CSV table of C-alpha atoms in Angstrom, one decimal:
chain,number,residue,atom,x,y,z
A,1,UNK,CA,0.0,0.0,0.0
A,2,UNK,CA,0.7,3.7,-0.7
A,3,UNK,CA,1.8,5.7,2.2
A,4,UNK,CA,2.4,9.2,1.8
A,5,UNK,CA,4.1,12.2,3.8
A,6,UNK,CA,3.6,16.0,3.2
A,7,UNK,CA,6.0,18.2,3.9
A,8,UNK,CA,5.0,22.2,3.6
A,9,UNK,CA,7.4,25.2,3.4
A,10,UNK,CA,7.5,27.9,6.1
A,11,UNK,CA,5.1,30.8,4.5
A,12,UNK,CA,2.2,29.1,5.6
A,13,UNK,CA,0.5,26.9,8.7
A,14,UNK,CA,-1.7,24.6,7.0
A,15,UNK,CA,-4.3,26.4,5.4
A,16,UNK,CA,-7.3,24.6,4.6
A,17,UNK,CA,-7.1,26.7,1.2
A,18,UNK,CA,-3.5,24.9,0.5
A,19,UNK,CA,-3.3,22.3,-2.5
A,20,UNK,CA,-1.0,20.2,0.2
A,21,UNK,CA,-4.6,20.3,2.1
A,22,UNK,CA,-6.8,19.5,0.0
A,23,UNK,CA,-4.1,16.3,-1.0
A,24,UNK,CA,-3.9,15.3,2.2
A,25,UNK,CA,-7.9,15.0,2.4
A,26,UNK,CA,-8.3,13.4,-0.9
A,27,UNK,CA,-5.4,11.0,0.2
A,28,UNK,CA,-7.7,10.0,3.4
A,29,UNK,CA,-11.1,9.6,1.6
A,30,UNK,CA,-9.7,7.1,-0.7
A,31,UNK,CA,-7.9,5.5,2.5
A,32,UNK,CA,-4.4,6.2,1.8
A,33,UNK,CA,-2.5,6.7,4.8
A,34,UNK,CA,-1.3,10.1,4.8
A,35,UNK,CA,1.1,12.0,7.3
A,36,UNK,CA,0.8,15.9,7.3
A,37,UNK,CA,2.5,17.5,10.0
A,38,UNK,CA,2.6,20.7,11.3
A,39,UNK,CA,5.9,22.0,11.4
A,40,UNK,CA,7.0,23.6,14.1
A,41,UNK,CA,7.5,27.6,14.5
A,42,UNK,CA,7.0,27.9,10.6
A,43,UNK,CA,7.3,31.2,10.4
A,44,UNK,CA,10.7,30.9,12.1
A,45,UNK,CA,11.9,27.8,10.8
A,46,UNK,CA,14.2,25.2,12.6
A,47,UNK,CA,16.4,23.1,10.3
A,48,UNK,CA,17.4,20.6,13.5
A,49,UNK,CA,13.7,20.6,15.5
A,50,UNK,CA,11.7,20.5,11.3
A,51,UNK,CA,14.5,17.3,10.5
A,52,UNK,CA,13.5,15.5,13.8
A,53,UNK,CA,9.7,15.5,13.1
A,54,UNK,CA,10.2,14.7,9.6
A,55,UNK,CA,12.3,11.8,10.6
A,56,UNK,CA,9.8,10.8,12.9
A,57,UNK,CA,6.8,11.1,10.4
A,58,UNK,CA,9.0,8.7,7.7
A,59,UNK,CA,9.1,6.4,11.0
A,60,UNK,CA,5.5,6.3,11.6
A,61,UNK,CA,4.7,5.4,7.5
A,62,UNK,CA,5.4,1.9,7.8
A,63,UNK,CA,6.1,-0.4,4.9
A,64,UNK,CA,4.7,-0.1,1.7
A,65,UNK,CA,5.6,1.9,-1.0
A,66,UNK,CA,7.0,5.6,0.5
A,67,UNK,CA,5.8,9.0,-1.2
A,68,UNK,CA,6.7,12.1,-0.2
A,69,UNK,CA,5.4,15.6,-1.2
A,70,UNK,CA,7.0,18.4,-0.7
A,71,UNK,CA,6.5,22.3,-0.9
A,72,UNK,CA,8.8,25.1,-0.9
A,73,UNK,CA,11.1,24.7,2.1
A,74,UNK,CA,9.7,21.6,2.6
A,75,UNK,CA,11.8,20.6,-0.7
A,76,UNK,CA,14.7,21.5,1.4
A,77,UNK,CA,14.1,19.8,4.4
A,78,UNK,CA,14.0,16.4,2.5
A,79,UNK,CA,17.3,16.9,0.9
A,80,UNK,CA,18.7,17.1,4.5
A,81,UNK,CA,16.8,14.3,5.7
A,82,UNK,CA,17.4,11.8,2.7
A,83,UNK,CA,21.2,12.8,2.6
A,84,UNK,CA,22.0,12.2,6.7
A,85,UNK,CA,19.4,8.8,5.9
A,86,UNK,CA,22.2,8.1,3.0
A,87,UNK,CA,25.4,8.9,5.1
A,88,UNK,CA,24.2,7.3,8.2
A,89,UNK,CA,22.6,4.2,6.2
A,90,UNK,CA,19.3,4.4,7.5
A,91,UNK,CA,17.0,3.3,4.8
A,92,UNK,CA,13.9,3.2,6.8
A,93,UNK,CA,14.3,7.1,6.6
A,94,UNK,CA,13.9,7.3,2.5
A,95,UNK,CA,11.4,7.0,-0.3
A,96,UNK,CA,10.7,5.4,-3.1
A,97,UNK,CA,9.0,8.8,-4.9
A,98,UNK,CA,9.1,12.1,-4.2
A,99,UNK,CA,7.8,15.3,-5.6
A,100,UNK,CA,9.2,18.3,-5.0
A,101,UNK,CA,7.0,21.3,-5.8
A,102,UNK,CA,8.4,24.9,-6.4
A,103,UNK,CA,11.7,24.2,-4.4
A,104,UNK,CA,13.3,27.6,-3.3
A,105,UNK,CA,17.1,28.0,-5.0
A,106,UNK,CA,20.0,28.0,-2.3
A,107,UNK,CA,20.5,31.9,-3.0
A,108,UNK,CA,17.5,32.7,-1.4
A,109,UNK,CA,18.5,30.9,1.5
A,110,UNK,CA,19.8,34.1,3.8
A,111,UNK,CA,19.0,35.2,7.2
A,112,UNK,CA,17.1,33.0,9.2
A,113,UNK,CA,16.9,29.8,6.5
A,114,UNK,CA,20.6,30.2,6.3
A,115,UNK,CA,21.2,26.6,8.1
A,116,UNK,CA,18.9,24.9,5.2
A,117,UNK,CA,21.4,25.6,2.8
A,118,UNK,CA,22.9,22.7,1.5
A,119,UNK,CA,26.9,22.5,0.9
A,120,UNK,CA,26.7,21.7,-2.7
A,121,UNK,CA,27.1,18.0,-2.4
A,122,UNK,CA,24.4,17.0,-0.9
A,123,UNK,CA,21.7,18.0,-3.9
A,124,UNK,CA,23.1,15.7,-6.7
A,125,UNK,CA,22.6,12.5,-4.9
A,126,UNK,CA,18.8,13.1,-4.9
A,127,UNK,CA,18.3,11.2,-8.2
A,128,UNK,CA,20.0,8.1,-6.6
A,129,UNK,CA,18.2,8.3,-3.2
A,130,UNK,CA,14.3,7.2,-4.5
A,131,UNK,CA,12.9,5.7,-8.0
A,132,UNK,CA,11.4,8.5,-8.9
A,133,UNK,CA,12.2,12.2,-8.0
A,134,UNK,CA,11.3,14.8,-9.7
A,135,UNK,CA,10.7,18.7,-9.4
A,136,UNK,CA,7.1,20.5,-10.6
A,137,UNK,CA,7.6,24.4,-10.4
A,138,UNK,CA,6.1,27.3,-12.9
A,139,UNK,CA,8.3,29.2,-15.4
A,140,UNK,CA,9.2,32.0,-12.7
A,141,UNK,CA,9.2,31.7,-9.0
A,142,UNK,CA,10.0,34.8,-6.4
A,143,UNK,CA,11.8,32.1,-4.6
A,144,UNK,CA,14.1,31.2,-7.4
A,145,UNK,CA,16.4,33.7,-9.6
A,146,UNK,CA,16.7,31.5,-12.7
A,147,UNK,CA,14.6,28.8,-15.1
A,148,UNK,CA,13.6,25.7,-12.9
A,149,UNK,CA,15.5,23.8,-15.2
A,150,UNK,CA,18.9,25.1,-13.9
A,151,UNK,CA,17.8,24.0,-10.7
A,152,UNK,CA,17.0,20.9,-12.0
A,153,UNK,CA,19.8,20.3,-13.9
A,154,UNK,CA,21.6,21.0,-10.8
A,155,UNK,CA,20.2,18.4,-8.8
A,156,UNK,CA,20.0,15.6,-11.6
A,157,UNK,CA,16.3,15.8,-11.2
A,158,UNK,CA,13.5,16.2,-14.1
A,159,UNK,CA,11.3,18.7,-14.1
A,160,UNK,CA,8.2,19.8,-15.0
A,161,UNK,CA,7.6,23.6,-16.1
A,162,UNK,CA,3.8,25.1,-15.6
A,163,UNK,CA,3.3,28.5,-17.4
A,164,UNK,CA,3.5,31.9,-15.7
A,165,UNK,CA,4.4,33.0,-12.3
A,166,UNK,CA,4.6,32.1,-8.6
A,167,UNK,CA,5.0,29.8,-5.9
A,168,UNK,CA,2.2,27.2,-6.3
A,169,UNK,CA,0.5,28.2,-3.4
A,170,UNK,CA,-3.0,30.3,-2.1
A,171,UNK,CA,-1.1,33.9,-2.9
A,172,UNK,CA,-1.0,32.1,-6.5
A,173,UNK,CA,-4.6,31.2,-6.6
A,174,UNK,CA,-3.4,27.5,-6.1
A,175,UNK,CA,-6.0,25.0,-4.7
A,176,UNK,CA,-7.2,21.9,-5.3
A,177,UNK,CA,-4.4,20.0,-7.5
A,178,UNK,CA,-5.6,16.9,-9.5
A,179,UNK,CA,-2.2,16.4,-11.1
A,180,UNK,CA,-0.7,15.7,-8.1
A,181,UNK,CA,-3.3,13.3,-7.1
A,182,UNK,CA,-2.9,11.4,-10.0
A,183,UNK,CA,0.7,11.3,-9.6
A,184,UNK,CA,0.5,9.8,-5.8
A,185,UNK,CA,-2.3,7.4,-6.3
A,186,UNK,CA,-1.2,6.0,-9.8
A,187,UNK,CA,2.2,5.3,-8.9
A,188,UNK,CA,4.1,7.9,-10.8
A,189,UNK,CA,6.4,6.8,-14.2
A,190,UNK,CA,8.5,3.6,-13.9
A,191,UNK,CA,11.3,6.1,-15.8
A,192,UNK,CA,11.5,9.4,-14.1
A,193,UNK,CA,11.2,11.7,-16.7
A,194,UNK,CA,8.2,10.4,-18.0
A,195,UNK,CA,4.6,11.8,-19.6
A,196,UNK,CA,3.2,9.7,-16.5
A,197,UNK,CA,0.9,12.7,-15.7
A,198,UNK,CA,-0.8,15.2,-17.2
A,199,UNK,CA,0.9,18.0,-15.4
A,200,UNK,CA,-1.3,20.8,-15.2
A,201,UNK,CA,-2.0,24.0,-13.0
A,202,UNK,CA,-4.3,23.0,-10.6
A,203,UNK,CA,-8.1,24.3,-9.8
A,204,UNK,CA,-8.0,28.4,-9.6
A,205,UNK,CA,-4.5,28.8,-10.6
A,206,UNK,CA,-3.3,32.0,-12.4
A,207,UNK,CA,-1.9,30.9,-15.6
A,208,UNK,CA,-0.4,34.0,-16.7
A,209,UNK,CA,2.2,36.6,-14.3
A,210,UNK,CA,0.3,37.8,-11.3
């Protein structure tokens, strides 16, 4: 069985108008187990407390095949988790997909996120951590300088590109996501890469620069 864990980034605390919320409901009325924390002091953002409940969550999935859905910072926070599971061999720890939507570029990583930055080694061994893992993020993002294929690229990661601007979240007009639904419930692409999905904007999303 399918068992999923969402992991949001620090502008928000859950909001029922979140596509991550609206997932983790749809998850639970076709009785996939689903783990959606909330993170603690989001709005101030812990790399060491966020990493020990996200640990903990991965813990609490069981077997069965492992998703994991990330958002923003929350993109972030996985690459930390999944490389310490990696170094320390703790397979219990990783997936088998993940999904990493509108991931925030390590120069925007100042100030208080400054601890989430990775040290450059630690992002290219994403694409050997998981079957599948792959980014989703629209053609410009406040969070990120550049085309999300640099970022991509970066990581070793494919990547689908939505038209227009923003985050993928409630400032975007972002709610209910079918595309990611489909993803998590059909199992995703056997190659990573794939036309498994339909990738599309989901339900109320600007499609043009807001």
């Amino acid at each position: 069985m399918t068992r999923v864990l969402l992991l949001h980034g620090f502008e928000h605390t859950r909001p029922r108008t979140h596509w991550m919320w609206w997932l983790a409901e749809s998850l639970r009325g076709r009785r996939v187990p689903v783990q959606y924390p909330q993170l603690p002091t989001p709005h101030a953002p812990s790399l060491e407390e966020w990493a020990s409940l996200a640990r903990a969550e991965l813990e609490m999935l069981g077997d069965g095949e492992r998703v994991v859905v990330t958002h923003s910072l929350g993109g972030i926070l996985w690459q930390h988790v999944a490389s310490e599971a990696v170094r320390h061999a703790h397979p219990e720890l990783l997936a088998d997909r993940v999904l990493m939507v509108a991931p925030p570029h390590p120069s925007r990583l100042t100030g208080a996120l400054a601890p989430f930055a990775l040290d450059g080694t630690e992002a290219p061994a994403l694409a050997r951590v998981a079957r599948d893992t792959r980014i989703v993020a629209r053609e410009t993002d406040p969070y990120r300088p550049g085309p999300a294929g640099d970022l991509a690229r970066d990581w070793g990661l494919a990547v689908h590109v939505l038209p227009g601007a923003g985050h993928l979240n409630p400032d975007d007009g972002h709610g209910p996501w079918q595309a990611v639904l489909d993803w998590v419930v059909g199992g995703g692409s056997r190659n990573a890469g794939a036309g498994d999905v339909e990738w599309r904007l989901g339900e109320g999303a600007r499609s043009l620069d807001a």
